[in-house]
Amino acid sequence: MCGIVGIIQKNETKIGEEIIHALQKLEYRGYDSLGVAIIEDDKLIIQKDKGKINEVIEKIDIAPISGKIAIGHTRWATHGPPSKINAHPHVSCDGKIAVVHNGIIENFQELRRNLKEKGHTFSSETDTEVISHLIEDFFVNEHLSFREAVIKAIKQLVGTYAICVISTNAPQRIYCAKKDSPLVIGLNSNRIFVASDIPAFLDQTQQVVLLHDNEFVEIRSDGYNIFNLISMEQITRAPYTVSWKAEMAQKAGYPHFMLKEIHEQPNSLYNYVRMKQKSVKKVAEKIYVAERIFFVAAGTAYYSTLTGEYLVRKFNKKLSQSIIASEFESILNLIDENTVVVPVSQSGETMDTILGIKKAKEQGASILSIVNVVGSTITRYSDEVIYLHAGPEIGVAATKTYLAQTIANWDVGLELGLLSGSFNKTEYESHRKKFNQLPKIVKTTITNNEVQARTVANWFSKKKSGFYLARGINVQTANEGALKMKEISYIHCESYPAGESKHGPIALVEKDFPVVFIAPKDHTYRLIQSNIMEMNARGASTIGVIEENDDEIKNLVTWSFKIPQGYSEIFSTIPYVVPLQLLAYYTAVKRGYSPDKPRNLAKSVTVL
Ligand code: F6R
């Protein structure tokens, strides 16, 4: 996730050193490039490049630059791949205005077109660059004061943002604004900081002012003023003292990144939903006409592809198959120019997946990928890319990117359903309405199940093994639930299609053996009930992930997790997995393990 920092200080010292130090404190958020803007002797100095901070400062000596005012940025690519040109800050044509931004400007194409028509020249592919040019336009062409030009420019933006602006046109100020992306102020006797996250300045001050949405802030070396961006009324907000240690602050107060990322899911799904990527339709159209469709991925990402495989079969009425990336070789003889291959990957760097799509491409297949990391290797082999927009994931066990991968598969599925006539326009619109509500549903699911997850985890933590069972599309949810439990709590858990459990695995079931059932009220409901009774009859302790009003299954199982109504048939793979993430997390913690760094595992597997 991009990191922003701004510093304004009373004395002219090596501010380059200060801004780099603050950016280093934001490194944990993940980034691919960085940059700073500093006003030195009435000149705006911009230094930026692709890479990690240590690599960049070896090439560009930023530390000795002195001045009183600076802004900096670590970038996690969303529009345009990681590169020097796309790194922030972005400047106006005259080089006098510098902007750093965290978030997504949804109307940037339109703004960019208008500004180009007025003669502005753009040097990057980013959405952010429109901001510096807009400000310049209002300042130079409409002769507004610099402050008014900044305010007017911000009011044109649609989307999410935390923005800091500095300029030689107003060399004693940092102007900031916030909507949906975080922004905080830190105060000490010599400096005022503004940052996307408290750790940026926590070693220098614990005095913090939290900014709210639709606020505009003017920061001077001796103070700050906050205004409501809509009414422009001034807001008084005194600082408070944070008691967090640096590590706690990086995790926004959560004890582990994994829990933070589980809680970030409503937000990352919201980011995905509102992007409305054009590539989704293009991917669906190519799948629709293809003869053969293969999904390819590893681990958690593989499980997300089972939604895709299922939806292509259901809506496109074609045989499609998900292949575990390391087994891709076995279907190579089926791949030609009439084949579509859909790799799904958080990192875009999983070697098994890369090798598979390389060979598929050589044999003429179209590669239509679903990836989180912009500009990663898989995206470079792809004919179309759908981005997850989930932000960096720090916990090794995938959570928020799994939900994002699954929602992307649903997104393509909906387009396929419309194309193939599986549902009409009215039904499509009604599905889209529900699709857009998924972030809210996931939020409610987290809130309603967290306490229960802790309770069940206390019991599960004493077990040696367990089963996760489901039918239909939610076999994937069972797979992912069992994998999460295995990889972070080291309890041996297996997942099966519930009907298959009778053909062998049930032999393991004895008194108090844990069996988790994913039991939405869809066409699998009655059969799942029978499977629960079979397990109960053998002494198992059963846990149901059920719809909130489902008293029938609630009365059959020992514990239940409750999902809001209306998401049983369509989209069920999104909310039904959430309690299982929480269960795995709290079980690992109860057993004394760190969920963020499971033994023997790496975040990105770049070997075969
Ligand atoms: C499990 C997990 C892994 C990854 C797998 C693929 O929690 O994170 O199973 O899903 O290694 O990684 P990506 O998605 O980067 O290709």
Coordinates of C-alpha atoms and ligand atoms in Angstrom, one line a residue:
M1 CA 0.0 0.0 0.0
C2 CA 1.4 3.4 -0.8
G3 CA 2.9 5.4 2.0
I4 CA 2.9 9.2 2.3
V5 CA 4.9 11.5 4.4
G6 CA 5.3 15.2 4.7
I7 CA 7.6 17.3 7.0
I8 CA 7.7 21.0 7.7
Q9 CA 10.2 22.3 10.3
K10 CA 11.2 25.5 11.9
N11 CA 14.9 25.3 11.2
E12 CA 16.6 24.7 7.9
T13 CA 18.4 21.4 8.4
K14 CA 19.1 18.3 6.3
I15 CA 15.4 17.5 5.7
G16 CA 16.4 14.9 3.1
E17 CA 17.7 12.7 5.9
E18 CA 14.4 13.3 7.9
I19 CA 12.2 12.4 5.0
I20 CA 14.1 9.2 4.1
H21 CA 14.0 8.2 7.7
A22 CA 10.2 8.6 7.8
L23 CA 9.8 6.6 4.5
Q24 CA 11.9 3.8 6.0
K25 CA 9.4 3.6 8.8
L26 CA 6.7 2.9 6.2
E27 CA 8.6 0.2 4.4
Y28 CA 6.6 -2.5 6.1
R29 CA 3.5 -1.5 4.1
G30 CA 5.2 -2.9 0.9
Y31 CA 6.2 -0.7 -2.1
D32 CA 8.0 -0.9 -5.4
S33 CA 9.4 2.6 -5.9
L34 CA 9.8 5.8 -4.0
G35 CA 10.4 9.5 -4.3
V36 CA 10.7 12.8 -2.5
A37 CA 10.1 16.5 -3.2
I38 CA 12.0 19.1 -1.2
I39 CA 12.0 22.9 -1.4
E40 CA 15.7 24.0 -1.2
D41 CA 16.5 27.7 -1.8
D42 CA 13.2 28.4 -3.4
K43 CA 13.7 25.5 -5.9
L44 CA 11.6 22.3 -6.0
I45 CA 13.9 19.3 -6.1
I46 CA 12.4 16.0 -7.1
Q47 CA 14.3 12.7 -6.6
K48 CA 12.6 9.4 -7.3
D49 CA 13.3 5.9 -8.6
K50 CA 12.1 2.3 -8.8
G51 CA 13.4 -0.1 -6.1
K52 CA 13.9 -0.3 -2.4
I53 CA 15.0 2.7 -0.3
N54 CA 18.5 1.4 0.3
E55 CA 19.0 0.8 -3.4
V56 CA 17.6 4.2 -4.4
I57 CA 19.6 6.2 -1.9
E58 CA 22.8 4.5 -3.1
K59 CA 22.1 5.9 -6.5
I60 CA 20.7 9.3 -5.5
D61 CA 22.1 11.1 -2.4
I62 CA 18.9 12.5 -0.9
A63 CA 20.1 12.8 2.7
P64 CA 22.2 16.0 2.4
I65 CA 19.5 18.1 0.8
S66 CA 18.5 20.8 3.2
G67 CA 15.4 22.8 3.6
K68 CA 12.3 23.3 5.8
I69 CA 9.7 21.5 3.8
A70 CA 9.5 18.1 2.1
I71 CA 7.1 15.4 1.0
G72 CA 7.8 11.7 0.2
H73 CA 6.1 8.6 -1.0
T74 CA 6.5 4.9 -1.3
R75 CA 4.5 3.5 -4.2
W76 CA 2.6 0.2 -4.6
A77 CA 1.7 0.3 -8.3
T78 CA -2.0 0.4 -9.2
H79 CA -2.1 2.5 -12.5
G80 CA 1.1 1.9 -14.6
P81 CA 3.9 -0.6 -13.7
P82 CA 6.6 0.2 -11.1
S83 CA 9.1 2.6 -12.8
K84 CA 11.0 5.8 -12.2
I85 CA 8.5 7.8 -14.2
N86 CA 5.4 6.4 -12.4
A87 CA 7.0 6.9 -9.0
H88 CA 5.6 9.9 -6.9
P89 CA 5.9 12.9 -6.5
H90 CA 4.3 14.0 -9.7
V91 CA 4.8 17.5 -10.8
S92 CA 3.1 20.2 -12.9
C93 CA 4.3 21.3 -16.4
D94 CA 6.3 24.2 -14.9
G95 CA 7.9 21.9 -12.3
K96 CA 6.7 24.1 -9.4
I97 CA 4.0 21.9 -7.9
A98 CA 4.7 18.4 -6.4
V99 CA 2.0 16.0 -5.3
V100 CA 2.0 12.6 -3.5
H101 CA -1.1 10.6 -3.3
N102 CA -2.4 7.4 -1.8
G103 CA -5.7 6.0 -3.2
I104 CA -7.3 5.8 -6.6
I105 CA -8.7 8.7 -8.7
E106 CA -11.6 7.1 -10.6
N107 CA -12.2 10.0 -13.0
F108 CA -8.5 10.5 -13.9
Q109 CA -9.0 9.5 -17.6
E110 CA -11.5 12.3 -18.2
L111 CA -9.5 14.9 -16.2
R112 CA -6.4 13.9 -18.1
R113 CA -8.1 14.2 -21.5
N114 CA -9.4 17.7 -20.6
L115 CA -6.0 18.9 -19.3
K116 CA -4.3 17.5 -22.4
E117 CA -6.7 19.5 -24.6
K118 CA -5.6 22.6 -22.7
G119 CA -2.0 21.9 -23.5
H120 CA -0.7 20.0 -20.4
T121 CA 1.9 17.4 -21.0
F122 CA 1.9 14.2 -18.9
S123 CA 5.0 12.2 -18.2
S124 CA 3.5 9.2 -16.3
E125 CA 0.7 6.7 -16.7
T126 CA -0.6 7.4 -13.1
D127 CA -3.9 8.7 -12.0
T128 CA -2.1 10.9 -9.5
E129 CA -0.4 13.1 -12.1
V130 CA -3.7 14.8 -13.0
I131 CA -3.7 16.5 -9.6
S132 CA -0.5 18.5 -10.0
H133 CA -1.7 19.6 -13.5
L134 CA -5.2 20.5 -12.3
I135 CA -3.8 22.7 -9.5
E136 CA -1.4 24.4 -12.0
D137 CA -4.3 25.0 -14.4
F138 CA -6.4 26.7 -11.7
F139 CA -3.4 28.7 -10.4
V140 CA -2.0 29.9 -13.8
N141 CA -5.1 30.1 -16.0
E142 CA -7.8 31.0 -13.6
H143 CA -5.5 33.2 -11.4
L144 CA -6.7 31.7 -8.1
S145 CA -4.5 31.9 -5.1
F146 CA -2.4 28.8 -4.7
R147 CA -4.5 27.6 -1.7
E148 CA -7.8 28.1 -3.7
A149 CA -6.3 26.3 -6.7
V150 CA -5.5 23.3 -4.5
I151 CA -9.0 23.3 -3.0
K152 CA -10.7 23.6 -6.4
A153 CA -8.5 20.8 -7.8
I154 CA -9.3 18.4 -5.0
K155 CA -13.0 19.1 -5.4
Q156 CA -12.8 17.8 -8.9
L157 CA -11.5 14.4 -7.8
V158 CA -13.8 11.3 -7.7
G159 CA -12.3 8.3 -5.8
T160 CA -10.2 7.8 -2.7
Y161 CA -7.3 9.9 -1.7
A162 CA -4.8 11.1 0.9
I163 CA -2.9 13.9 -0.8
C164 CA 0.0 16.2 0.1
V165 CA 1.0 19.1 -2.0
I166 CA 4.0 21.4 -1.9
S167 CA 5.0 24.2 -4.2
T168 CA 7.4 27.0 -4.7
N169 CA 4.3 29.1 -5.2
A170 CA 3.5 28.7 -1.5
P171 CA 6.9 27.6 0.0
Q172 CA 5.9 27.8 3.7
R173 CA 2.9 25.4 3.5
I174 CA 2.0 21.7 3.0
Y175 CA -1.6 21.3 1.8
C176 CA -3.3 18.0 2.4
A177 CA -6.7 16.4 1.9
K178 CA -8.3 13.1 2.8
K179 CA -11.1 10.9 1.6
D180 CA -11.2 7.2 2.4
S181 CA -7.4 6.8 2.5
P182 CA -5.8 7.4 6.0
L183 CA -3.9 10.6 6.9
V184 CA -2.6 11.6 10.3
I185 CA -0.6 14.6 11.7
G186 CA 2.2 14.3 14.2
L187 CA 3.5 17.2 16.2
N188 CA 6.7 17.9 18.1
S189 CA 8.4 21.2 19.1
N190 CA 10.5 21.4 16.0
R191 CA 8.5 19.7 13.3
I192 CA 5.0 18.9 12.0
F193 CA 4.6 15.6 10.2
V194 CA 1.8 14.4 8.0
A195 CA 1.7 10.7 7.0
S196 CA -0.5 7.9 5.9
D197 CA 0.4 6.0 9.0
I198 CA 1.6 6.8 12.6
P199 CA 4.8 4.7 12.4
A200 CA 6.2 7.3 10.0
F201 CA 6.9 9.6 12.9
L202 CA 6.3 7.5 16.1
D203 CA 10.0 7.7 17.1
Q204 CA 9.8 11.5 17.0
T205 CA 6.4 12.2 18.6
Q206 CA 3.4 10.5 20.1
Q207 CA 1.2 13.6 19.7
V208 CA -1.2 12.7 16.9
V209 CA -4.2 14.3 15.2
L210 CA -6.4 12.0 13.1
L211 CA -7.8 13.5 10.0
H212 CA -11.3 12.6 8.8
D213 CA -12.8 12.2 5.4
N214 CA -13.4 15.3 3.3
E215 CA -11.0 17.4 5.3
F216 CA -8.5 19.9 4.0
V217 CA -5.5 20.8 6.0
E218 CA -3.0 23.7 5.8
I219 CA 0.2 23.0 7.7
R220 CA 2.8 25.6 8.6
S221 CA 5.9 25.2 10.6
D222 CA 4.2 26.7 13.7
G223 CA 0.8 25.0 13.4
Y224 CA -2.0 23.5 11.3
N225 CA -5.6 24.4 10.4
I226 CA -8.2 21.8 9.5
F227 CA -11.2 22.7 7.3
N228 CA -14.3 20.8 6.1
L229 CA -13.7 20.5 2.4
I230 CA -17.3 20.9 1.5
S231 CA -18.4 23.8 3.8
M232 CA -14.8 25.2 4.3
E233 CA -15.7 25.7 8.0
Q234 CA -12.7 25.5 10.3
I235 CA -12.5 22.4 12.6
T236 CA -10.8 22.4 16.0
R237 CA -9.2 19.1 16.8
A238 CA -6.6 18.8 19.5
P239 CA -3.9 16.2 19.4
Y240 CA -4.0 13.0 21.5
T241 CA -1.2 10.9 22.8
V242 CA -0.7 7.4 21.2
S243 CA 0.5 4.7 23.5
W244 CA 1.4 2.1 20.8
K245 CA 4.9 0.8 20.3
A246 CA 6.2 1.0 16.7
E247 CA 5.4 -2.6 15.9
M248 CA 1.9 -2.3 17.2
A249 CA 1.3 0.8 15.2
Q250 CA 2.4 -0.9 12.0
K251 CA -0.3 -3.4 12.6
A252 CA -2.8 -0.6 13.3
G253 CA -3.3 -2.0 16.8
Y254 CA -3.9 -5.6 15.8
P255 CA -1.6 -8.2 17.3
H256 CA -0.7 -9.7 13.9
F257 CA -0.8 -8.7 10.3
M258 CA -3.0 -11.7 9.5
L259 CA -5.8 -10.4 11.7
K260 CA -5.3 -6.9 10.4
E261 CA -5.6 -8.3 6.8
I262 CA -8.7 -10.3 7.7
H263 CA -10.3 -7.1 8.9
E264 CA -9.1 -5.2 5.8
Q265 CA -11.2 -7.5 3.6
P266 CA -14.3 -5.4 3.4
N267 CA -12.1 -2.5 2.3
S268 CA -10.1 -4.5 -0.3
L269 CA -13.2 -6.0 -1.7
Y270 CA -14.7 -2.5 -1.9
N271 CA -11.5 -1.4 -3.8
Y272 CA -12.0 -4.2 -6.2
V273 CA -15.8 -3.7 -6.7
R274 CA -15.6 0.0 -7.5
M275 CA -12.8 -0.3 -10.0
K276 CA -15.2 -1.8 -12.6
Q277 CA -12.2 -3.0 -14.7
K278 CA -12.8 -3.1 -18.5
S279 CA -10.6 -6.2 -18.7
V280 CA -13.3 -8.2 -16.9
K281 CA -15.7 -8.0 -19.9
K282 CA -12.8 -8.8 -22.3
V283 CA -11.8 -11.8 -20.3
A284 CA -15.4 -13.1 -20.2
E285 CA -15.7 -12.5 -24.0
K286 CA -12.6 -14.5 -24.7
I287 CA -13.7 -17.3 -22.4
Y288 CA -17.1 -17.4 -24.0
V289 CA -15.7 -18.2 -27.4
A290 CA -12.8 -20.4 -26.4
E291 CA -12.9 -24.1 -27.0
R292 CA -11.1 -25.1 -23.9
I293 CA -10.7 -23.1 -20.6
F294 CA -8.1 -23.9 -18.0
F295 CA -7.5 -22.1 -14.7
V296 CA -4.0 -22.4 -13.3
A297 CA -2.7 -21.5 -9.8
A298 CA -1.1 -22.8 -6.6
G299 CA -2.2 -23.2 -3.0
T300 CA -4.9 -20.7 -1.9
A301 CA -5.0 -19.1 -5.3
Y302 CA -5.8 -22.5 -6.8
Y303 CA -8.8 -22.8 -4.5
S304 CA -10.1 -19.5 -5.7
T305 CA -10.0 -20.7 -9.3
L306 CA -12.5 -23.4 -8.4
T307 CA -15.1 -20.6 -8.4
G308 CA -14.0 -19.8 -12.0
E309 CA -14.1 -23.4 -13.1
Y310 CA -17.6 -23.9 -11.6
L311 CA -19.0 -20.7 -13.2
V312 CA -17.6 -21.4 -16.6
R313 CA -19.3 -24.9 -16.5
K314 CA -22.5 -23.4 -15.1
F315 CA -22.9 -20.3 -17.2
N316 CA -20.9 -21.0 -20.3
K317 CA -21.9 -24.7 -20.4
K318 CA -18.4 -25.7 -21.4
L319 CA -16.0 -28.0 -19.8
S320 CA -13.4 -26.0 -17.9
Q321 CA -10.7 -27.2 -15.5
S322 CA -8.6 -25.8 -12.7
I323 CA -5.1 -27.2 -12.7
I324 CA -2.6 -27.1 -9.9
A325 CA 0.3 -25.2 -11.4
S326 CA 2.9 -27.8 -10.7
E327 CA 0.7 -30.4 -12.7
F328 CA 0.2 -28.1 -15.7
E329 CA 2.4 -30.4 -17.8
S330 CA -0.3 -33.0 -17.8
I331 CA -2.7 -30.9 -20.0
L332 CA -0.1 -29.4 -22.4
N333 CA -1.3 -31.7 -25.2
L334 CA -4.8 -30.0 -25.0
I335 CA -3.5 -26.5 -25.5
D336 CA -3.7 -24.6 -28.8
E337 CA -4.8 -21.3 -30.1
N338 CA -8.4 -22.1 -29.3
T339 CA -7.5 -22.5 -25.6
V340 CA -7.8 -19.9 -22.9
V341 CA -5.6 -20.1 -19.8
V342 CA -6.4 -18.1 -16.7
P343 CA -3.5 -17.9 -14.2
V344 CA -4.5 -16.6 -10.8
S345 CA -1.8 -15.3 -8.4
Q346 CA -1.3 -12.8 -5.6
S347 CA 2.3 -12.2 -6.3
G348 CA 2.4 -12.8 -10.0
E349 CA 5.7 -14.5 -9.4
T350 CA 4.9 -18.1 -8.5
M351 CA 7.3 -20.1 -10.6
D352 CA 5.0 -23.2 -11.2
T353 CA 2.3 -20.8 -12.5
I354 CA 4.8 -18.8 -14.7
L355 CA 6.2 -22.0 -16.3
G356 CA 2.8 -23.3 -17.1
I357 CA 1.6 -20.1 -18.8
K358 CA 4.9 -19.7 -20.7
K359 CA 4.4 -23.1 -22.3
A360 CA 0.7 -22.4 -22.9
K361 CA 1.6 -19.1 -24.7
E362 CA 4.2 -20.9 -26.9
Q363 CA 1.4 -23.2 -28.0
G364 CA -0.8 -20.3 -28.9
A365 CA -3.2 -20.0 -25.9
S366 CA -4.5 -16.7 -24.8
I367 CA -3.4 -15.8 -21.2
L368 CA -6.0 -13.9 -19.2
S369 CA -4.7 -13.4 -15.7
I370 CA -6.0 -12.4 -12.3
V371 CA -3.1 -10.9 -10.3
N372 CA -2.5 -8.6 -7.3
V373 CA 1.0 -7.2 -8.0
V374 CA 1.0 -4.7 -10.9
G375 CA 3.8 -5.3 -13.4
S376 CA 4.7 -8.8 -12.0
T377 CA 6.0 -11.5 -14.3
I378 CA 2.6 -13.2 -14.9
T379 CA 1.1 -9.9 -16.0
R380 CA 3.9 -9.5 -18.6
Y381 CA 3.0 -12.8 -20.2
S382 CA -0.7 -11.9 -20.3
D383 CA -3.0 -10.8 -23.0
E384 CA -5.5 -9.3 -20.5
V385 CA -5.0 -8.7 -16.8
I386 CA -7.7 -8.2 -14.0
Y387 CA -6.0 -6.6 -11.0
L388 CA -7.1 -7.5 -7.5
H389 CA -6.5 -4.1 -6.0
A390 CA -6.1 -5.7 -2.6
G391 CA -2.9 -3.9 -1.6
P392 CA 0.2 -5.7 -0.3
E393 CA -0.4 -8.7 1.9
I394 CA 2.2 -9.1 4.6
G395 CA 0.9 -12.1 6.5
V396 CA 2.3 -15.2 4.8
A397 CA -1.1 -17.0 4.8
A398 CA -3.2 -15.4 2.2
T399 CA -6.6 -14.0 3.4
K400 CA -7.6 -10.7 1.8
T401 CA -6.0 -11.7 -1.6
Y402 CA -8.0 -15.0 -1.5
L403 CA -11.3 -13.1 -1.2
A404 CA -10.2 -10.7 -3.9
Q405 CA -9.2 -13.6 -6.2
T406 CA -12.6 -15.2 -5.5
I407 CA -14.6 -12.0 -6.2
A408 CA -12.7 -11.5 -9.4
N409 CA -13.7 -15.0 -10.5
W410 CA -17.3 -14.1 -9.7
D411 CA -17.0 -10.8 -11.6
V412 CA -16.0 -12.7 -14.8
G413 CA -18.7 -15.3 -14.0
L414 CA -21.5 -12.7 -14.0
E415 CA -20.3 -11.3 -17.4
L416 CA -20.3 -14.9 -18.7
G417 CA -23.8 -15.5 -17.4
L418 CA -25.1 -12.4 -19.3
L419 CA -23.2 -13.3 -22.5
S420 CA -24.4 -16.9 -22.5
G421 CA -28.0 -15.9 -21.7
S422 CA -27.9 -17.9 -18.4
F423 CA -29.7 -14.9 -17.0
N424 CA -31.3 -11.8 -18.5
K425 CA -30.4 -8.2 -18.1
T426 CA -32.8 -7.7 -15.1
E427 CA -31.4 -10.7 -13.3
Y428 CA -27.8 -9.6 -14.1
E429 CA -28.6 -6.2 -12.6
S430 CA -30.0 -7.8 -9.5
H431 CA -26.8 -10.0 -9.2
R432 CA -24.6 -6.9 -9.7
K433 CA -26.5 -5.1 -6.9
K434 CA -25.7 -8.0 -4.5
F435 CA -22.2 -8.2 -5.8
N436 CA -21.6 -4.6 -4.9
Q437 CA -22.9 -5.3 -1.3
L438 CA -20.3 -8.1 -0.7
P439 CA -17.9 -5.8 1.1
K440 CA -20.6 -4.9 3.6
I441 CA -21.6 -8.6 4.0
V442 CA -18.0 -9.6 4.7
K443 CA -17.8 -6.8 7.3
T444 CA -21.0 -8.0 9.1
T445 CA -19.7 -11.6 8.9
I446 CA -16.4 -10.6 10.7
T447 CA -18.3 -8.7 13.3
N448 CA -20.8 -11.4 14.0
N449 CA -18.3 -14.3 14.2
E450 CA -15.2 -13.1 15.9
V451 CA -16.2 -13.9 19.4
Q452 CA -17.5 -17.3 18.4
A453 CA -14.2 -18.0 16.5
R454 CA -12.3 -17.4 19.7
T455 CA -14.5 -19.8 21.6
V456 CA -14.3 -22.6 19.1
A457 CA -10.6 -22.0 18.7
N458 CA -10.0 -22.7 22.4
W459 CA -11.5 -26.1 21.8
F460 CA -10.0 -26.8 18.4
S461 CA -6.5 -25.9 19.6
K462 CA -6.4 -29.1 21.6
K463 CA -7.1 -31.4 18.6
K464 CA -4.7 -33.3 16.5
S465 CA -6.7 -33.4 13.3
G466 CA -10.1 -32.5 11.7
F467 CA -12.2 -32.6 8.5
Y468 CA -13.7 -29.7 6.5
L469 CA -16.6 -30.9 4.3
A470 CA -18.9 -29.2 1.8
R471 CA -20.7 -29.8 -1.5
G472 CA -20.8 -28.0 -4.8
I473 CA -19.0 -24.7 -5.2
N474 CA -18.1 -24.6 -1.5
V475 CA -15.8 -27.6 -1.6
Q476 CA -13.3 -24.7 -2.4
T477 CA -14.3 -23.1 0.9
A478 CA -13.7 -26.3 2.8
N479 CA -10.3 -26.7 1.0
E480 CA -9.3 -23.1 2.0
G481 CA -10.5 -23.5 5.6
A482 CA -8.5 -26.7 6.1
L483 CA -5.4 -25.2 4.4
K484 CA -5.5 -22.1 6.7
M485 CA -5.8 -24.3 9.7
K486 CA -2.9 -26.6 8.6
E487 CA -0.5 -23.9 7.6
I488 CA -0.7 -21.6 10.7
S489 CA -1.8 -23.9 13.6
Y490 CA -0.1 -27.1 12.4
I491 CA -3.2 -29.2 13.1
H492 CA -3.7 -31.8 10.4
C493 CA -6.9 -31.0 8.6
E494 CA -8.3 -32.5 5.4
S495 CA -11.1 -31.3 3.2
Y496 CA -13.3 -33.4 1.0
P497 CA -16.5 -33.1 -0.9
A498 CA -18.9 -34.1 1.9
G499 CA -20.3 -37.1 -0.1
E500 CA -16.9 -38.5 -0.6
S501 CA -16.1 -38.6 3.1
K502 CA -18.1 -41.9 3.4
H503 CA -15.7 -43.5 0.9
G504 CA -12.8 -43.9 3.4
P505 CA -12.0 -40.8 5.5
I506 CA -15.0 -41.4 7.9
A507 CA -12.9 -44.3 9.3
L508 CA -10.9 -41.7 11.2
V509 CA -13.9 -40.2 13.0
E510 CA -14.2 -41.0 16.7
K511 CA -15.6 -39.2 19.8
D512 CA -15.1 -35.4 19.6
F513 CA -13.3 -35.5 16.2
P514 CA -13.8 -32.0 14.7
V515 CA -15.8 -31.9 11.5
V516 CA -16.5 -28.5 9.9
F517 CA -19.4 -28.2 7.5
I518 CA -20.0 -25.4 5.1
A519 CA -23.8 -25.5 4.9
P520 CA -25.4 -22.6 2.9
K521 CA -29.1 -22.9 2.1
D522 CA -28.5 -23.9 -1.6
H523 CA -29.2 -27.1 -3.5
T524 CA -26.6 -28.9 -1.3
Y525 CA -28.5 -28.2 1.9
R526 CA -30.5 -31.4 2.5
L527 CA -27.6 -33.7 1.6
I528 CA -25.2 -31.7 3.9
Q529 CA -27.7 -32.2 6.7
S530 CA -27.5 -36.0 6.1
N531 CA -23.7 -35.8 6.2
I532 CA -23.8 -33.9 9.5
M533 CA -26.0 -36.6 11.0
E534 CA -23.7 -39.3 9.8
M535 CA -20.8 -37.6 11.5
N536 CA -22.8 -37.0 14.7
A537 CA -23.7 -40.7 14.8
R538 CA -20.0 -41.5 15.0
G539 CA -19.4 -39.2 17.9
A540 CA -17.9 -36.3 15.9
S541 CA -18.2 -32.7 17.2
T542 CA -19.6 -30.8 14.3
I543 CA -19.2 -27.1 13.4
G544 CA -21.5 -25.5 10.9
V545 CA -21.0 -22.4 8.8
I546 CA -24.7 -21.6 8.2
E547 CA -27.1 -19.0 7.2
E548 CA -28.1 -16.8 10.2
N549 CA -31.7 -17.9 10.4
D550 CA -30.9 -21.6 10.0
D551 CA -32.2 -23.2 13.2
E552 CA -32.4 -26.7 11.6
I553 CA -28.6 -27.1 11.2
K554 CA -27.9 -24.9 14.2
N555 CA -29.7 -27.6 16.3
L556 CA -27.7 -30.4 14.7
V557 CA -24.2 -29.1 15.3
T558 CA -22.1 -28.4 18.4
W559 CA -21.0 -24.9 17.2
S560 CA -22.2 -22.6 14.4
F561 CA -20.9 -19.6 12.6
K562 CA -23.6 -17.4 11.0
I563 CA -23.6 -15.7 7.6
P564 CA -26.0 -12.9 6.7
Q565 CA -29.0 -14.2 4.7
G566 CA -29.3 -14.0 0.9
Y567 CA -25.8 -15.1 0.0
S568 CA -26.3 -18.9 0.0
E569 CA -26.7 -19.7 -3.7
I570 CA -24.8 -17.0 -5.5
F571 CA -21.5 -15.5 -4.1
S572 CA -21.5 -17.9 -1.1
T573 CA -17.7 -18.6 -1.6
I574 CA -17.0 -15.1 -0.4
P575 CA -18.6 -14.8 3.1
Y576 CA -18.6 -18.5 4.0
V577 CA -14.8 -18.7 4.2
V578 CA -14.4 -15.7 6.6
P579 CA -15.3 -17.5 9.9
L580 CA -12.8 -20.2 8.9
Q581 CA -10.0 -17.6 8.5
L582 CA -10.8 -16.3 12.0
L583 CA -11.0 -19.9 13.4
A584 CA -7.6 -20.7 12.0
Y585 CA -6.1 -17.5 13.2
Y586 CA -7.4 -17.8 16.8
T587 CA -6.5 -21.5 17.0
A588 CA -2.9 -20.7 16.0
V589 CA -2.7 -17.9 18.6
K590 CA -4.1 -20.2 21.3
R591 CA -1.5 -22.8 20.4
G592 CA 1.2 -20.2 20.8
Y593 CA 2.2 -19.9 17.2
S594 CA 2.8 -16.7 15.2
P595 CA 0.2 -16.7 12.4
D596 CA 2.3 -14.2 10.4
K597 CA 5.3 -16.4 9.9
P598 CA 4.3 -20.1 9.6
R599 CA 7.2 -22.5 9.7
N600 CA 8.6 -23.7 6.3
L601 CA 6.5 -21.3 4.3
A602 CA 7.4 -18.3 2.1
K603 CA 5.1 -15.6 0.9
S604 CA 6.1 -16.1 -2.7
V605 CA 7.3 -19.4 -4.0
T606 CA 9.7 -18.7 -6.8
V607 CA 11.3 -22.2 -7.1
L608 CA 9.9 -25.3 -8.8
Ligands
F6R1 C1 -1.5 -20.0 1.4 C2 -0.8 -19.2 0.4 C3 -0.2 -19.9 -0.7 C4 -0.3 -19.1 -2.0 C5 0.4 -19.8 -3.2 C6 0.3 -19.0 -4.5 O1 -2.0 -19.2 2.4 O2 -0.6 -18.0 0.5 O3 -0.8 -21.2 -0.9 O4 -1.6 -18.9 -2.3 O5 1.8 -20.0 -2.8 O6 0.8 -17.8 -4.4 P1 0.5 -16.6 -5.4 O7 -1.0 -16.3 -5.2 O8 1.4 -15.5 -5.1 O9 0.7 -17.2 -6.8

